[in-house]
mmCIF file of C-alpha atoms in Angstrom:
data_model
loop_
_atom_site.group_PDB
_atom_site.id
_atom_site.type_symbol
_atom_site.label_atom_id
_atom_site.label_comp_id
_atom_site.label_asym_id
_atom_site.label_seq_id
_atom_site.Cartn_x
_atom_site.Cartn_y
_atom_site.Cartn_z
ATOM 1 C CA MET A 275 85.632 238.428 103.671
ATOM 2 C CA PHE A 276 85.362 239.019 108.333
ATOM 3 C CA ARG A 277 87.883 238.992 121.169
ATOM 4 C CA SER A 278 87.449 235.153 124.623
ATOM 5 C CA THR A 279 86.370 233.711 127.550
ATOM 6 C CA THR A 280 83.212 231.283 127.164
ATOM 7 C CA VAL A 281 80.766 231.840 129.803
ATOM 8 C CA GLN A 282 77.851 229.098 131.198
ATOM 9 C CA LEU A 283 74.822 230.703 132.361
ATOM 10 C CA VAL A 284 73.436 228.137 134.681
ATOM 11 C CA LEU A 285 69.763 228.892 135.922
ATOM 12 C CA VAL A 286 68.934 226.909 139.027
ATOM 13 C CA LEU A 287 65.746 227.322 141.169
ATOM 14 C CA VAL A 288 65.530 226.010 144.817
ATOM 15 C CA ALA A 289 62.637 225.867 146.520
ATOM 16 C CA PHE A 290 62.987 225.441 150.648
ATOM 17 C CA THR A 291 59.735 223.670 152.469
ATOM 18 C CA LEU A 292 60.478 224.112 156.151
ATOM 19 C CA ALA A 293 57.605 223.940 158.404
ATOM 20 C CA ALA A 294 59.508 225.802 161.264
ATOM 21 C CA CYS A 295 59.575 228.799 158.970
ATOM 22 C CA ALA A 296 55.369 228.864 158.958
ATOM 23 C CA PRO A 297 53.928 230.808 161.972
ATOM 24 C CA ALA A 298 53.522 227.730 164.675
ATOM 25 C CA GLN A 299 49.852 226.185 164.917
ATOM 26 C CA ALA A 300 48.369 223.534 166.968
ATOM 27 C CA GLY A 301 50.159 219.967 166.314
ATOM 28 C CA SER A 302 52.174 221.145 163.743
ATOM 29 C CA ASN A 303 55.376 218.715 163.670
ATOM 30 C CA VAL A 304 58.673 221.219 164.662
ATOM 31 C CA ASN A 305 60.150 217.820 163.344
ATOM 32 C CA GLY A 306 58.932 217.800 160.015
ATOM 33 C CA PRO A 307 60.628 216.664 156.755
ATOM 34 C CA SER A 308 63.855 217.895 155.312
ATOM 35 C CA PRO A 309 64.552 221.096 152.925
ATOM 36 C CA THR A 310 62.640 219.795 149.626
ATOM 37 C CA LEU A 311 65.331 221.507 147.044
ATOM 38 C CA THR A 312 64.015 221.500 143.194
ATOM 39 C CA ALA A 313 66.411 222.194 140.445
ATOM 40 C CA ILE A 314 65.812 223.443 136.580
ATOM 41 C CA ALA A 315 68.449 221.421 134.594
ATOM 42 C CA ALA A 316 71.243 223.893 133.386
ATOM 43 C CA THR A 317 71.086 225.259 130.295
ATOM 44 C CA LYS A 318 74.261 226.440 128.354
ATOM 45 C CA LEU A 319 74.593 228.987 126.041
ATOM 46 C CA PRO A 320 77.317 231.578 125.048
ATOM 47 C CA ALA A 321 77.679 234.653 127.080
ATOM 48 C CA PRO A 322 77.040 237.787 124.565
ATOM 49 C CA ASN A 323 79.841 239.071 122.670
ATOM 50 C CA VAL A 324 82.400 236.440 123.263
ATOM 51 C CA LEU A 325 84.119 235.496 120.572
ATOM 52 C CA ARG A 326 85.229 231.213 120.140
ATOM 53 C CA ASP A 327 87.751 230.378 118.138
ATOM 54 C CA MET A 328 86.505 228.085 114.793
ATOM 55 C CA GLN A 329 87.449 224.549 114.753
ATOM 56 C CA VAL A 330 89.369 224.149 111.352
ATOM 57 C CA ALA A 331 89.765 220.864 109.081
ATOM 58 C CA SER A 332 92.274 221.795 106.883
ATOM 59 C CA VAL A 333 94.177 224.253 105.172
ATOM 60 C CA LYS A 334 95.693 224.886 101.666
ATOM 61 C CA VAL A 335 97.981 227.079 99.750
ATOM 62 C CA GLN A 336 97.223 228.074 96.357
ATOM 63 C CA ILE A 337 99.296 230.081 94.307
ATOM 64 C CA GLY A 338 98.309 232.175 91.345
ATOM 65 C CA VAL A 339 99.638 234.066 88.538
ATOM 66 C CA GLY A 340 100.443 237.690 88.169
ATOM 67 C CA SER A 341 102.173 241.099 89.809
ATOM 68 C CA PRO A 342 102.292 241.011 92.561
ATOM 69 C CA ILE A 343 102.075 236.610 92.491
ATOM 70 C CA PRO A 344 98.502 236.187 94.732
ATOM 71 C CA VAL A 345 99.161 233.462 97.013
ATOM 72 C CA ASP A 346 96.030 232.040 98.866
ATOM 73 C CA ALA A 347 95.285 230.207 102.032
ATOM 74 C CA PHE A 348 92.446 228.292 101.498
ATOM 75 C CA ILE A 349 91.139 227.156 104.634
ATOM 76 C CA SER A 350 87.524 224.386 105.239
ATOM 77 C CA ALA A 351 86.483 225.444 108.528
ATOM 78 C CA GLU A 352 83.128 224.966 110.624
ATOM 79 C CA LEU A 353 81.458 227.990 112.189
ATOM 80 C CA PRO A 354 80.176 226.611 115.933
ATOM 81 C CA ASP A 355 76.535 226.929 115.454
ATOM 82 C CA ALA A 356 74.346 227.579 112.282
ATOM 83 C CA CYS A 357 73.317 230.711 113.420
ATOM 84 C CA ALA A 358 77.063 231.743 114.159
ATOM 85 C CA GLN A 359 78.917 234.398 112.536
ATOM 86 C CA LEU A 360 82.732 235.089 111.233
ATOM 87 C CA ALA A 361 83.483 237.515 113.440
ATOM 88 C CA GLU A 362 87.213 237.310 113.302
ATOM 89 C CA VAL A 363 90.167 237.250 110.784
ATOM 90 C CA LYS A 364 93.310 238.075 112.293
ATOM 91 C CA VAL A 365 96.675 237.358 110.249
ATOM 92 C CA THR A 366 100.237 237.290 111.779
ATOM 93 C CA ARG A 367 103.945 237.117 110.557
ATOM 94 C CA GLN A 368 106.849 236.406 112.011
ATOM 95 C CA ASP A 369 109.972 235.071 110.114
ATOM 96 C CA PHE A 370 108.649 232.491 108.024
ATOM 97 C CA LEU A 371 105.362 231.498 110.275
ATOM 98 C CA PHE A 372 102.115 233.090 109.287
ATOM 99 C CA GLU A 373 99.171 232.679 112.268
ATOM 100 C CA ILE A 374 95.600 233.018 110.721
ATOM 101 C CA ALA A 375 93.168 233.333 113.937
ATOM 102 C CA LEU A 376 89.321 232.825 112.769
ATOM 103 C CA ARG A 377 86.773 233.559 115.505
ATOM 104 C CA ALA A 378 83.145 233.866 115.311
ATOM 105 C CA THR A 379 80.312 235.319 117.223
ATOM 106 C CA PRO A 380 77.651 232.119 118.736
ATOM 107 C CA GLY A 381 74.262 232.222 118.121
ATOM 108 C CA MET A 382 72.124 232.525 121.137
ATOM 109 C CA ARG A 383 68.953 230.985 120.573
ATOM 110 C CA GLU A 384 68.643 227.468 121.219
ATOM 111 C CA GLU A 385 67.783 226.197 117.799
ATOM 112 C CA CYS A 386 70.753 227.100 116.917
ATOM 113 C CA PHE A 387 73.166 224.576 118.273
ATOM 114 C CA ARG A 388 71.169 221.455 116.421
ATOM 115 C CA ASP A 389 74.254 221.734 114.472
ATOM 116 C CA THR A 390 77.790 223.034 112.749
ATOM 117 C CA LEU A 391 78.136 224.728 109.737
ATOM 118 C CA PRO A 392 80.700 223.844 107.292
ATOM 119 C CA PHE A 393 82.491 227.128 106.149
ATOM 120 C CA ARG A 394 85.451 227.469 103.337
ATOM 121 C CA MET A 395 87.144 230.793 102.793
ATOM 122 C CA TYR A 396 90.047 232.070 101.144
ATOM 123 C CA VAL A 397 93.053 234.709 103.286
ATOM 124 C CA PRO A 398 95.682 236.207 100.980
ATOM 125 C CA LEU A 399 99.017 236.271 102.063
ATOM 126 C CA ASN A 400 101.543 239.404 101.160
ATOM 127 C CA MET A 401 104.768 237.574 99.342
ATOM 128 C CA VAL A 402 105.909 241.136 98.501
ATOM 129 C CA ASN A 403 109.636 241.340 99.088
ATOM 130 C CA LEU A 404 110.135 238.049 101.551
ATOM 131 C CA PRO A 405 113.083 235.948 101.416
ATOM 132 C CA GLU A 406 113.222 232.510 99.965
ATOM 133 C CA GLY A 407 112.528 229.403 101.875
ATOM 134 C CA THR A 408 109.942 227.087 103.789
ATOM 135 C CA TYR A 409 107.187 228.991 104.907
ATOM 136 C CA THR A 410 104.452 227.258 107.849
ATOM 137 C CA ILE A 411 100.699 228.460 107.848
ATOM 138 C CA ASN A 412 99.291 228.113 110.935
ATOM 139 C CA VAL A 413 94.822 228.647 111.365
ATOM 140 C CA ASN A 414 94.024 227.448 115.020
ATOM 141 C CA GLY A 415 96.173 224.780 114.795
ATOM 142 C CA ALA A 416 96.165 223.263 111.419
ATOM 143 C CA ILE A 417 99.038 223.374 109.921
ATOM 144 C CA THR A 418 100.446 223.581 106.414
ATOM 145 C CA THR A 419 103.939 224.538 104.357
ATOM 146 C CA PHE A 420 105.125 225.805 101.452
ATOM 147 C CA THR A 421 108.148 227.123 99.343
ATOM 148 C CA TRP A 422 108.480 230.583 98.184
ATOM 149 C CA PRO A 423 109.027 231.212 95.265
ATOM 150 C CA SER A 424 107.240 228.134 93.658
ATOM 151 C CA GLU A 425 105.508 227.349 90.734
ATOM 152 C CA PRO A 426 101.077 228.353 90.076
ATOM 153 C CA THR A 427 99.464 225.651 91.917
ATOM 154 C CA ILE A 428 96.334 227.054 89.858
ATOM 155 C CA THR A 429 95.753 228.238 86.293
ATOM 156 C CA PRO A 430 93.901 231.256 86.278
ATOM 157 C CA GLU A 431 90.194 231.303 85.328
ATOM 158 C CA PRO A 432 89.678 232.500 82.364
ATOM 159 C CA ILE A 433 87.168 235.797 81.873
ATOM 160 C CA MET A 434 83.817 235.186 81.803
ATOM 161 C CA THR A 435 82.160 235.398 78.778
ATOM 162 C CA VAL A 436 78.322 235.415 78.566
ATOM 163 C CA PRO A 437 77.264 233.511 75.328
ATOM 164 C CA ALA A 438 75.957 236.025 72.905
ATOM 165 C CA GLU A 439 72.640 234.733 73.287
ATOM 166 C CA TRP A 440 72.279 235.336 76.750
ATOM 167 C CA GLU A 441 69.660 237.961 77.466
ATOM 168 C CA THR A 442 69.643 240.480 80.609
ATOM 169 C CA TYR A 443 67.205 240.644 83.262
ATOM 170 C CA ARG A 444 67.528 244.332 84.960
ATOM 171 C CA ASN A 445 66.598 246.114 88.286
ATOM 172 C CA GLU A 446 66.291 249.587 88.198
ATOM 173 C CA ALA A 447 65.451 249.708 92.112
ATOM 174 C CA ILE A 448 68.541 248.836 93.058
ATOM 175 C CA ARG A 449 70.367 248.701 89.927
ATOM 176 C CA PHE A 450 71.971 245.004 89.359
ATOM 177 C CA GLU A 451 71.980 242.821 85.763
ATOM 178 C CA VAL A 452 72.154 239.557 85.870
ATOM 179 C CA ASP A 453 72.705 236.941 82.493
ATOM 180 C CA TYR A 454 70.594 234.039 81.618
ATOM 181 C CA PRO A 455 69.818 231.797 78.368
ATOM 182 C CA GLN A 456 67.722 232.903 75.792
ATOM 183 C CA GLY A 457 64.290 231.086 75.775
ATOM 184 C CA TRP A 458 63.666 231.464 79.657
ATOM 185 C CA ILE A 459 60.542 232.693 81.404
ATOM 186 C CA VAL A 460 60.805 235.821 83.301
ATOM 187 C CA ASP A 461 57.982 236.576 86.190
ATOM 188 C CA LYS A 462 57.119 239.856 87.480
ATOM 189 C CA SER A 463 55.837 239.716 90.919
ATOM 190 C CA GLY A 464 57.178 243.511 92.770
ATOM 191 C CA ASP A 465 60.073 242.729 94.768
ATOM 192 C CA THR A 466 60.238 239.153 94.094
ATOM 193 C CA ASP A 467 61.493 237.897 90.156
ATOM 194 C CA ILE A 468 61.483 235.115 89.150
ATOM 195 C CA LEU A 469 63.567 233.642 85.988
ATOM 196 C CA TRP A 470 62.565 230.017 84.953
ATOM 197 C CA SER A 471 64.099 227.579 82.408
ATOM 198 C CA GLU A 472 61.423 226.302 82.027
ATOM 199 C CA LYS A 473 57.841 226.006 83.809
ATOM 200 C CA PRO A 474 57.486 222.503 85.652
ATOM 201 C CA GLY A 475 54.715 220.015 84.704
ATOM 202 C CA GLY A 476 55.625 217.649 87.806
ATOM 203 C CA PRO A 477 56.982 217.250 91.220
ATOM 204 C CA GLY A 478 60.149 218.342 92.727
ATOM 205 C CA ASN A 479 62.394 220.156 94.807
ATOM 206 C CA ASP A 480 60.024 223.264 95.794
ATOM 207 C CA GLY A 481 57.768 221.668 93.468
ATOM 208 C CA VAL A 482 60.814 221.876 90.552
ATOM 209 C CA PRO A 483 61.808 218.844 88.756
ATOM 210 C CA ALA A 484 65.618 218.053 88.540
ATOM 211 C CA ASN A 485 66.215 219.434 84.973
ATOM 212 C CA VAL A 486 64.438 222.672 85.481
ATOM 213 C CA VAL A 487 66.191 225.698 87.292
ATOM 214 C CA LYS A 488 64.020 227.874 89.282
ATOM 215 C CA ILE A 489 65.487 231.032 90.238
ATOM 216 C CA ASP A 490 63.951 233.876 92.787
ATOM 217 C CA ILE A 491 65.044 237.462 92.552
ATOM 218 C CA VAL A 492 64.647 238.825 95.794
ATOM 219 C CA THR A 493 65.193 242.504 96.393
ATOM 220 C CA GLU A 494 64.646 244.577 99.775
ATOM 221 C CA PRO A 495 64.705 248.438 97.971
ATOM 222 C CA ASN A 496 63.380 249.747 101.588
ATOM 223 C CA THR A 497 66.231 248.100 103.369
ATOM 224 C CA THR A 498 69.492 248.942 104.686
ATOM 225 C CA LEU A 499 71.722 246.392 105.532
ATOM 226 C CA THR A 500 75.777 244.865 105.465
ATOM 227 C CA LEU A 501 76.044 241.338 104.098
ATOM 228 C CA GLU A 502 77.246 240.248 107.433
ATOM 229 C CA GLU A 503 73.611 241.936 108.466
ATOM 230 C CA LEU A 504 71.668 240.030 105.541
ATOM 231 C CA LEU A 505 73.644 236.623 106.233
ATOM 232 C CA ALA A 506 72.833 236.735 110.288
ATOM 233 C CA ARG A 507 69.230 237.283 109.685
ATOM 234 C CA GLN A 508 68.969 234.883 106.789
ATOM 235 C CA LYS A 509 70.637 232.087 109.091
ATOM 236 C CA GLN A 510 68.143 233.110 112.221
ATOM 237 C CA ILE A 511 65.116 233.024 109.333
ATOM 238 C CA ILE A 512 66.914 229.354 108.391
ATOM 239 C CA ALA A 513 66.759 228.331 111.784
ATOM 240 C CA ASP A 514 63.373 229.776 112.906
ATOM 241 C CA SER A 515 62.095 227.911 109.986
ATOM 242 C CA ASN A 516 63.662 223.944 111.290
ATOM 243 C CA GLY A 517 65.764 224.585 107.800
ATOM 244 C CA LYS A 518 69.569 223.862 107.900
ATOM 245 C CA VAL A 519 72.867 225.389 105.972
ATOM 246 C CA LEU A 520 74.194 223.227 105.203
ATOM 247 C CA LEU A 521 77.201 225.322 103.420
ATOM 248 C CA GLU A 522 78.240 229.092 103.576
ATOM 249 C CA GLU A 523 80.815 230.364 101.196
ATOM 250 C CA ALA A 524 82.536 233.941 101.033
ATOM 251 C CA ILE A 525 82.706 234.590 97.279
ATOM 252 C CA THR A 526 83.745 236.981 95.140
ATOM 253 C CA LEU A 527 81.850 237.206 92.029
ATOM 254 C CA PRO A 528 83.855 237.656 88.752
ATOM 255 C CA SER A 529 82.462 241.346 88.408
ATOM 256 C CA GLY A 530 84.106 241.895 91.709
ATOM 257 C CA LEU A 531 80.843 241.855 93.717
ATOM 258 C CA PRO A 532 81.406 240.384 97.361
ATOM 259 C CA THR A 533 78.450 237.720 97.968
ATOM 260 C CA VAL A 534 77.875 234.583 100.285
ATOM 261 C CA ARG A 535 76.569 231.534 98.744
ATOM 262 C CA MET A 536 74.620 229.013 101.095
ATOM 263 C CA GLY A 537 73.594 225.789 100.682
ATOM 264 C CA VAL A 538 70.250 225.335 102.400
ATOM 265 C CA SER A 539 67.676 222.475 103.011
ATOM 266 C CA GLY A 540 64.463 222.227 104.756
ATOM 267 C CA PHE A 541 61.817 221.392 101.942
ATOM 268 C CA GLY A 542 64.308 220.261 99.708
ATOM 269 C CA GLU A 543 68.389 221.661 98.713
ATOM 270 C CA SER A 544 68.728 225.123 97.518
ATOM 271 C CA ILE A 545 71.456 227.160 96.789
ATOM 272 C CA ALA A 546 71.185 230.746 97.845
ATOM 273 C CA LEU A 547 73.223 233.657 97.027
ATOM 274 C CA LEU A 548 73.442 236.878 99.182
ATOM 275 C CA ALA A 549 74.957 240.547 97.954
ATOM 276 C CA VAL A 550 74.287 243.949 98.968
ATOM 277 C CA ILE A 551 74.050 246.509 96.420
ATOM 278 C CA GLU A 552 74.194 250.014 97.428
ATOM 279 C CA GLY A 553 73.192 248.674 100.870
ATOM 280 C CA HIS A 554 70.073 247.058 99.689
ATOM 281 C CA PRO A 555 69.817 242.879 100.281
ATOM 282 C CA LEU A 556 69.670 240.933 97.127
ATOM 283 C CA ILE A 557 69.147 237.552 97.393
ATOM 284 C CA LEU A 558 69.107 234.467 94.218
ATOM 285 C CA VAL A 559 67.320 231.656 95.395
ATOM 286 C CA GLY A 560 67.956 228.472 92.806
ATOM 287 C CA TYR A 561 65.942 225.295 92.973
ATOM 288 C CA GLY A 562 66.343 222.242 91.060
ATOM 289 C CA ASP A 563 69.320 222.225 88.373
ATOM 290 C CA LEU A 564 71.721 224.218 90.864
ATOM 291 C CA ALA A 565 74.765 223.955 88.698
ATOM 292 C CA ARG A 566 72.935 225.698 85.899
ATOM 293 C CA PHE A 567 71.788 228.276 89.163
ATOM 294 C CA ASP A 568 75.433 228.741 89.724
ATOM 295 C CA ASP A 569 75.799 229.583 85.920
ATOM 296 C CA VAL A 570 73.434 232.271 85.877
ATOM 297 C CA ALA A 571 74.421 233.748 89.614
ATOM 298 C CA HIS A 572 78.063 234.370 88.736
ATOM 299 C CA THR A 573 77.052 236.735 86.033
ATOM 300 C CA LEU A 574 75.421 239.158 89.070
ATOM 301 C CA ARG A 575 76.662 242.738 89.040
ATOM 302 C CA ALA A 576 76.033 246.002 89.533
ATOM 303 C CA VAL A 577 75.123 248.655 87.272
ATOM 304 C CA GLN A 578 76.672 251.951 87.552
ATOM 305 C CA GLN A 579 74.226 255.076 87.234
#
């Protein structure tokens, strides 16, 4: 998971009509009408490369189990618009105060500004060799406290085990695997393959009934992007098509692969999991039964050569 003045760009067109400025003609009225001013409504757009502080709704502390003991700040925030990107996460500590600054790069197109975008992330806190006491966390004005040391607030997640009867989809172009339940159908068609729990026979989201899972596996072996660039591109595509990003989460899968999970609405609701493997974009898009989509998507892993 990812410096500040806001500049208003105001375009005003002024046209002056002065009879005195025109060449003198017989019968012309030198005491003509007053100048006419025509103004185009101001359009407020952020200046390029200007970072904006993110609005933070809440921050909670999660203390886990391990050595050293993991301590994370779980932050619920909002990106300023649908095309904005998390640009800076800065953590500083002074005595018993942690300050976390979150800043975003705003979108630059008017269609991006229809709404803000919910965003959730974890920020790890280094508590190694810190003294006992009550610590405060301030994230862009949202504040919480916790006592250190403290009992775990979360239990460790069990290591994900894939049922023995599950099958494995493997992509050799950018070398990754994903597991799926036995009996599912795989439609292969070049750079976009499709996993079906069963072929649908009636209407639903994107033509997929609520009890059926459809997963589009989109690969781009001839494209090189970072995860941040892939995310920015997809958000722009969604904005251009009048869709809406409902939620954005930075997630590290059990395999250790960093991803971004997006909830999207447009022609029905879907979940997209974005990843980059060896520099190549990979997107899993789920329709229908989205809970079962997550079960499958979380098995995504890169394959070593």
